[in-house]
Amino acid sequence: MNYRAEIDGLRTFAVVPVILFHAGFEVAEGGFVGVDIFFVISGYLITRLLIHDLEAEQLRIIAFYERRARRILPALLVMVGVCLPFAWMWMLPEEFNLFSRSLVAVGTFTSNILFWQESGYFALASETKPLLHTWSLAIEEQFYLLFPIFLLILAPLGRTRIFFCVLGAAVFSFVLCEWGHRYYPTANFYLLPTRVWELLAGSMAAFLLRDNLIKPNEVGALAGFLGILYAILTYDKTTPFPSAYTLVPVLGTVLVILYASSANHIGSFLGAKLFVGIGLLSYSAYLWHQPILAFLKIRRISEPSSFSLLAAVSVSFIVAYLSWKYIEAPFRRPNSRGNYRNTIVLLGGLVVFIGVGSGAIYLNGLPQRFTGEISRLDAFRSIEEEKRGKSCSSIIGYKQRERCVLGNDNNIRGVLLGDSHAQMLWSPLDKLLDRRGIGFMSFTAGGCPPVFEIWRRDVPNNCSEYNEEVFRYIKNNKDIQFIILNGRWTIHIEGERFNNREGGVEPGRSVITDVINHGVKETNPPEIRRAQLLSKFESSIRRFSALNRKLLIAYPVPEVGFTPAVRMAKQLLFTPNIDITPTHSFEVYRDRNERVRSLFDILKSDLPSIQFTDVANDLCDHLSGRCRTFNSNLEPLYIDGDHLSSHGAGLLVRDIELWMNTD
């Protein structure tokens, strides 16, 4: 089989954008498509090898697996081994517990399943997961395990029929992907069934080239390369992915594979020594960049500077060169008798990491490594979750599965409605209502503010319909005297995740909320959307006010941009001489929430029957211009960057009690 330098050059345009994307550089906001380019290339190269072995009647599954193990495992095991001491020194117990789970997942080729269960690719914790990137290796490993068997079973059908079977499987996977990104976006991102079409696209390219059905073509190669660049430069975190959008980089890669060669300009460009050299390092560069970036962010209390991130990227390529020269290349050389012994050693390394990870999980991340105060702060969020007592997280798909009551189940007098910012009131509100001998129905669902006629593009839901059902419940139930509305109002208006302008940036996809007018879901540009949403906020509050019940609405909670307990724990770990509780800017809070606060100010004046409560009055000092994140007893007032802890929510519930006592 002829060596194709342009394929190695193409790897450069996969790995460099991915690394820049993970480093957070805006020039590569769509750099995550580099993984999809890798998938197509892998599908092409593996299928080319398998077709060759099938035709020569030399396809031996065990030998194929052994070659894959020698290709993937040596550098992977060394990388994981190097991560361990840094994880031991720098990771807090909860972080180390999660890291240990990823050790087990790497050893069992199930990283994609683990990270699907833990969080989304663009979520907060993702930036500090050293082994997050192994999810894509798991996809490829699962493909390598299954695809040769698939071909062997179909071998009697002949190459043409096999091609159409591969085509059918790819179409099915793509259709599943299109359905999945609408209803199960995280699973859609991480799991093989909705990703395998990308690898199979490369497989089909291998079949077409094997049959000499395609000849090098300048226009086709250029179109493919431009498609790849378009995706890298224009896609961002708001792009549904994978989805039909993924066709652009995938088909672009297929076109380059099919039509580029040393005989045309794109092939010659990709085959340049610089691109080929970087492409040869691509596997090692991909392996090493994520842990280097993750440990940089773990070790620093504040967000790393652009210079630090650029230095980390440079170090990634230096380490990649050493890894390629001294680990990858030696193991890839055929060594006949020694190959199987080496493979057994490599598999033994996986078993060791599975054992180490399992032990650390069993020991809860080994909190004994740190002082009691550090471990207490690190465990704060888990403790807060347990303190909620009654679990009201019984809403599935914004439908009430069972009665969820705070306080006295036999004397329902009120309703709590809203998203996760309403849920944070559960623990202190439950205690208040128990004392008073009454109960509140909790109608709360994450990401679903108490507003009618809205919808979120990134999360398929029936939030508006759910709120209508709650409204009817209140209207038809004369025993309901009290209504509390709370939500993360501003995120829906502004869309962008919070930036505290002091290095604390909330990662994650933008929240794009739009309106529903006359039953039609609209998709409008930001300024129009903001005006429409503010109008929906106002009309919704007026509708609730017209029910003539006691109505309380909470102003937006000050967002933080970091997790206070973790920030404080890391201060104690890395800078023990600095004894300052973390705060954030009141001015940033005021600017961020200006639209919502102005609307609420107008409604407060216009509808005096509504009570408004503003926890910012308790948390923020107007004179110093700072908002606190700990109380006087050094207890965190937040469980993360925007949700109040039971101590913080207690400030709101104190106002709720005063409101309930008024006539």
Tab-separated table of C-alpha atoms in Angstrom, residues 137-298:
chain	number	residue	atom	x	y	z
A	137	LEU	CA	-9.889	7.114	21.759
A	138	ALA	CA	-12.585	4.950	23.332
A	139	ILE	CA	-14.812	5.540	20.291
A	140	GLU	CA	-11.996	4.417	17.998
A	141	GLU	CA	-11.100	1.459	20.224
A	142	GLN	CA	-14.712	0.271	20.205
A	143	PHE	CA	-14.765	0.654	16.428
A	144	TYR	CA	-11.519	-1.329	16.120
A	145	LEU	CA	-13.002	-4.123	18.229
A	146	LEU	CA	-16.231	-4.434	16.254
A	147	PHE	CA	-15.513	-3.420	12.664
A	148	PRO	CA	-13.126	-6.288	11.721
A	149	ILE	CA	-15.699	-8.789	12.956
A	150	PHE	CA	-18.363	-6.971	10.942
A	151	LEU	CA	-16.214	-7.289	7.786
A	152	LEU	CA	-15.400	-10.941	8.409
A	153	ILE	CA	-19.079	-11.791	8.743
A	154	LEU	CA	-19.877	-9.955	5.496
A	155	ALA	CA	-16.803	-11.183	3.596
A	156	PRO	CA	-18.704	-13.880	1.622
A	157	LEU	CA	-20.940	-11.176	0.127
A	158	GLY	CA	-18.130	-9.596	-1.871
A	159	ARG	CA	-16.710	-6.088	-1.777
A	160	THR	CA	-19.580	-4.314	-3.531
A	161	ARG	CA	-22.239	-5.672	-1.194
A	162	ILE	CA	-20.022	-4.967	1.810
A	163	PHE	CA	-19.751	-1.362	0.652
A	164	PHE	CA	-23.524	-0.971	0.556
A	165	CYS	CA	-23.837	-2.583	3.987
A	166	VAL	CA	-21.317	-0.053	5.308
A	167	LEU	CA	-23.290	2.714	3.572
A	168	GLY	CA	-26.515	1.511	5.180
A	169	ALA	CA	-24.910	1.394	8.625
A	170	ALA	CA	-23.543	4.917	8.137
A	171	VAL	CA	-26.933	6.291	7.055
A	172	PHE	CA	-28.632	4.666	10.047
A	173	SER	CA	-26.012	6.102	12.410
A	174	PHE	CA	-26.372	9.570	10.870
A	175	VAL	CA	-30.172	9.520	11.193
A	176	LEU	CA	-29.771	8.411	14.811
A	177	CYS	CA	-27.318	11.270	15.314
A	178	GLU	CA	-29.765	13.818	13.897
A	179	TRP	CA	-32.452	12.550	16.260
A	180	GLY	CA	-30.036	12.311	19.186
A	181	HIS	CA	-28.740	15.873	19.100
A	182	ARG	CA	-32.302	17.120	19.539
A	183	TYR	CA	-33.310	14.878	22.422
A	184	TYR	CA	-30.166	13.421	24.028
A	185	PRO	CA	-27.347	15.826	23.074
A	186	THR	CA	-24.743	14.589	25.568
A	187	ALA	CA	-25.221	10.919	24.736
A	188	ASN	CA	-25.256	11.872	21.081
A	189	PHE	CA	-21.854	13.508	21.478
A	190	TYR	CA	-20.110	10.709	23.318
A	191	LEU	CA	-21.489	7.357	22.210
A	192	LEU	CA	-20.409	5.126	19.329
A	193	PRO	CA	-23.813	4.548	17.663
A	194	THR	CA	-24.193	8.266	16.848
A	195	ARG	CA	-20.520	8.742	15.964
A	196	VAL	CA	-19.726	5.645	13.930
A	197	TRP	CA	-21.040	7.180	10.697
A	198	GLU	CA	-17.992	9.470	10.719
A	199	LEU	CA	-15.590	6.524	10.841
A	200	LEU	CA	-17.667	4.696	8.241
A	201	ALA	CA	-17.415	7.723	5.955
A	202	GLY	CA	-13.671	7.096	5.923
A	203	SER	CA	-14.310	3.394	5.393
A	204	MET	CA	-16.371	4.101	2.286
A	205	ALA	CA	-13.569	6.300	0.942
A	206	ALA	CA	-11.240	3.314	1.315
A	207	PHE	CA	-13.625	1.091	-0.678
A	208	LEU	CA	-13.972	3.654	-3.462
A	209	LEU	CA	-10.234	4.131	-3.792
A	210	ARG	CA	-9.614	0.394	-3.675
A	211	ASP	CA	-11.874	-0.059	-6.674
A	212	ASN	CA	-10.118	2.778	-8.522
A	213	LEU	CA	-13.463	4.549	-8.911
A	214	ILE	CA	-11.982	7.916	-7.980
A	215	LYS	CA	-9.111	9.807	-9.587
A	216	PRO	CA	-7.204	12.803	-8.152
A	217	ASN	CA	-9.079	16.027	-8.768
A	218	GLU	CA	-8.032	19.587	-7.982
A	219	VAL	CA	-11.535	20.971	-7.539
A	220	GLY	CA	-12.720	18.122	-5.319
A	221	ALA	CA	-9.652	18.341	-3.081
A	222	LEU	CA	-9.948	22.126	-2.791
A	223	ALA	CA	-13.677	21.923	-1.963
A	224	GLY	CA	-12.950	19.405	0.769
A	225	PHE	CA	-10.150	21.433	2.309
A	226	LEU	CA	-12.218	24.627	2.262
A	227	GLY	CA	-15.061	22.761	3.983
A	228	ILE	CA	-12.691	21.762	6.785
A	229	LEU	CA	-11.429	25.330	7.198
A	230	TYR	CA	-14.981	26.686	7.138
A	231	ALA	CA	-16.014	24.433	10.030
A	232	ILE	CA	-12.920	25.273	12.089
A	233	LEU	CA	-13.317	29.021	11.615
A	234	THR	CA	-17.104	29.420	11.879
A	235	TYR	CA	-18.405	26.736	14.240
A	236	ASP	CA	-18.503	27.380	17.988
A	237	LYS	CA	-20.001	26.017	21.207
A	238	THR	CA	-23.503	26.962	20.075
A	239	THR	CA	-23.295	24.710	16.992
A	240	PRO	CA	-25.342	21.513	17.500
A	241	PHE	CA	-22.752	18.766	17.410
A	242	PRO	CA	-22.615	16.147	16.083
A	243	SER	CA	-25.469	16.798	13.702
A	244	ALA	CA	-25.993	17.699	10.057
A	245	TYR	CA	-23.416	20.435	10.674
A	246	THR	CA	-20.828	17.686	11.131
A	247	LEU	CA	-21.288	16.728	7.493
A	248	VAL	CA	-19.173	19.742	6.504
A	249	PRO	CA	-15.876	18.642	8.126
A	250	VAL	CA	-16.612	14.943	7.584
A	251	LEU	CA	-17.392	15.234	3.872
A	252	GLY	CA	-14.569	17.755	3.548
A	253	THR	CA	-12.146	15.175	4.921
A	254	VAL	CA	-13.571	12.475	2.655
A	255	LEU	CA	-13.102	14.729	-0.390
A	256	VAL	CA	-9.490	15.422	0.550
A	257	ILE	CA	-8.826	11.697	1.009
A	258	LEU	CA	-10.476	10.888	-2.323
A	259	TYR	CA	-9.124	13.671	-4.502
A	260	ALA	CA	-5.887	15.035	-3.019
A	261	SER	CA	-2.561	13.653	-4.212
A	262	SER	CA	0.990	14.784	-4.811
A	263	ALA	CA	-0.121	15.555	-8.371
A	264	ASN	CA	-2.364	18.488	-7.360
A	265	HIS	CA	-1.969	21.647	-5.302
A	266	ILE	CA	-3.907	20.597	-2.179
A	267	GLY	CA	-2.051	17.296	-2.002
A	268	SER	CA	1.296	19.053	-2.428
A	269	PHE	CA	0.328	21.660	0.175
A	270	LEU	CA	-0.711	19.046	2.746
A	271	GLY	CA	2.343	16.955	1.881
A	272	ALA	CA	4.754	19.759	2.821
A	273	LYS	CA	7.410	18.654	5.309
A	274	LEU	CA	6.135	20.969	8.055
A	275	PHE	CA	2.582	19.602	7.931
A	276	VAL	CA	3.713	16.007	7.584
A	277	GLY	CA	6.074	16.451	10.541
A	278	ILE	CA	3.332	17.829	12.772
A	279	GLY	CA	0.951	15.159	11.484
A	280	LEU	CA	3.353	12.407	12.516
A	281	LEU	CA	3.275	13.839	16.045
A	282	SER	CA	-0.515	14.227	16.030
A	283	TYR	CA	-1.374	11.183	18.147
A	284	SER	CA	1.134	12.058	20.856
A	285	ALA	CA	0.235	15.746	20.672
A	286	TYR	CA	-3.425	14.865	21.120
A	287	LEU	CA	-2.577	12.584	24.048
A	288	TRP	CA	-0.437	15.073	25.951
A	289	HIS	CA	-2.118	18.433	25.392
A	290	GLN	CA	-5.212	17.831	27.523
A	291	PRO	CA	-3.420	16.773	30.735
A	292	ILE	CA	-0.906	19.617	30.356
A	293	LEU	CA	-3.695	22.178	29.973
A	294	ALA	CA	-5.843	20.565	32.680
A	295	PHE	CA	-3.076	20.465	35.285
A	296	LEU	CA	-2.152	24.065	34.466
A	297	LYS	CA	-5.742	25.084	35.307
A	298	ILE	CA	-5.878	22.819	38.361
